[in-house]
mmCIF file of C-alpha atoms in Angstrom:
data_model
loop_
_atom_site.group_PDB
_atom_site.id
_atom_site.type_symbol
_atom_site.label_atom_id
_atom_site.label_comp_id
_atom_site.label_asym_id
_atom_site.label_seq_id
_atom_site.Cartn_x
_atom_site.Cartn_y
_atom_site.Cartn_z
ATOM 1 C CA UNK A 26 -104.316 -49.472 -70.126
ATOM 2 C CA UNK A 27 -105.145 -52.903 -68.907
ATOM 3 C CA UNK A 28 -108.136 -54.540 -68.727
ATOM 4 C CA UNK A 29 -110.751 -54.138 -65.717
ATOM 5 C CA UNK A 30 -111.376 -56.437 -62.662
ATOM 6 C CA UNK A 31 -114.945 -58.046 -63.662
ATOM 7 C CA UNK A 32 -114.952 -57.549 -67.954
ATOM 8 C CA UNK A 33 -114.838 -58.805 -71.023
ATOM 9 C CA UNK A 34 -112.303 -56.547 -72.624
ATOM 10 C CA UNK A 35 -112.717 -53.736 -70.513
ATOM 11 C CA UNK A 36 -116.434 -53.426 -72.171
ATOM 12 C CA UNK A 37 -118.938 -55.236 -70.439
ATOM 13 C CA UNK A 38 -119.572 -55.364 -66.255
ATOM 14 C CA UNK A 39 -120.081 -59.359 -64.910
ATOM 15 C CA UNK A 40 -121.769 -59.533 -62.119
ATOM 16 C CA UNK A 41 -119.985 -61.749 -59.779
ATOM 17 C CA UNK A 42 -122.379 -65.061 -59.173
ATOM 18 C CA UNK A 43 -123.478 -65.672 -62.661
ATOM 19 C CA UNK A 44 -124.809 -69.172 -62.752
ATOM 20 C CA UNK A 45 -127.337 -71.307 -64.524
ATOM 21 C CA UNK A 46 -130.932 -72.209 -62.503
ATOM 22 C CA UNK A 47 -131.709 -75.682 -62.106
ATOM 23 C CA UNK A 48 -134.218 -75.737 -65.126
ATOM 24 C CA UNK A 49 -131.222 -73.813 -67.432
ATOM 25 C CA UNK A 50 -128.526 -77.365 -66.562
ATOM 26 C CA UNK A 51 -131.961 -79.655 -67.470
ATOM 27 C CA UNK A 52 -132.532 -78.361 -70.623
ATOM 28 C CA UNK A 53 -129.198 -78.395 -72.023
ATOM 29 C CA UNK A 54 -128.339 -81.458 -70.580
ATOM 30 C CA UNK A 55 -131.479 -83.190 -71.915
ATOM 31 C CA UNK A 56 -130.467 -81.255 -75.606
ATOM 32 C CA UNK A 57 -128.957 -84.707 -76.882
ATOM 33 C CA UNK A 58 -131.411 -87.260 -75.773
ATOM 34 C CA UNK A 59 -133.416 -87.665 -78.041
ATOM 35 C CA UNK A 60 -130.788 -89.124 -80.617
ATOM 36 C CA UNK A 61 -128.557 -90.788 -78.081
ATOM 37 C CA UNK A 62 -131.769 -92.627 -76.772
ATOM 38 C CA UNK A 63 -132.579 -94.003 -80.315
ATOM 39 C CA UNK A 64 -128.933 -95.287 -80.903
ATOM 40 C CA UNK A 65 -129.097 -97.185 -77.013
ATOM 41 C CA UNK A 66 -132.371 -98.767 -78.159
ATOM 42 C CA UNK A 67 -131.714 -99.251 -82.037
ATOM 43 C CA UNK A 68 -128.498 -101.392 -80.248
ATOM 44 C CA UNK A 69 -130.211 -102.932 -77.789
ATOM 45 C CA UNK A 70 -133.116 -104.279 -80.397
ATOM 46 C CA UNK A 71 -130.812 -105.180 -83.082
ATOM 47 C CA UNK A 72 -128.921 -107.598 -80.534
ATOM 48 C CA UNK A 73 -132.084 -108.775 -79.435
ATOM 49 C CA UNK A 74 -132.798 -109.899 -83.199
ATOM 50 C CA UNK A 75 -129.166 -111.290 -84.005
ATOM 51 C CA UNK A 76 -129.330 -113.802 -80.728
ATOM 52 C CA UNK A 77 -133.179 -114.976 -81.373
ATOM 53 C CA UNK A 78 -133.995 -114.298 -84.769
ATOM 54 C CA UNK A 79 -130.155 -115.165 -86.404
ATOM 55 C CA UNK A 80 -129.396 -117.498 -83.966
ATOM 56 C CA UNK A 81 -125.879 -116.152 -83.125
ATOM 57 C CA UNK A 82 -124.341 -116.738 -79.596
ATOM 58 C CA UNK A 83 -123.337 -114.262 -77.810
ATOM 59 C CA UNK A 84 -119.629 -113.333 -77.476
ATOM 60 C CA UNK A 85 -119.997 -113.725 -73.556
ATOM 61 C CA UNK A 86 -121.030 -117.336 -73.770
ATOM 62 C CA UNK A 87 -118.196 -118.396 -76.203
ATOM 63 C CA UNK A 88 -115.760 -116.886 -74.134
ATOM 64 C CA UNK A 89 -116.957 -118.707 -71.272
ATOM 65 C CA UNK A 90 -116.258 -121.914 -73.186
ATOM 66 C CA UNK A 91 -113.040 -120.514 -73.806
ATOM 67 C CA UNK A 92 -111.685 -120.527 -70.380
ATOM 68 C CA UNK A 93 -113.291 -123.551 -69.138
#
């Protein structure tokens, strides 16, 4: 009637320590880098170009002025 200790609906066994090796958490955790690494460095670069290239000051050293 109801469904069975260790199942998905009372259709398939689980065995009871089911978890991922080492190399299983790497791989999927290393499934985004790629793009997230691009973005960080696209960031980093284009702030690079606005302080030297642009000339803009940064919002850290106006605020410093601010409070002074």
């Amino acid at each position: 009637m109801g469904m069975e200790t260790g199942s998905v609906a009372g259709k398939l066994p689980l065995e009871e320590d089911v978890r991922p090796s080492f190399w299983t958490k790497l791989v999927y955790g290393s499934g985004d880098w790629s793009l997230a690494s691009f973005g960080t460095l696209r960031q980093v670069f284009y702030a690079i170009f606005l302080t030297d290239a642009v000339g803009w000051t940064p919002v850290w050293l106006r605020l410093q002025h601010w409070w002074v």
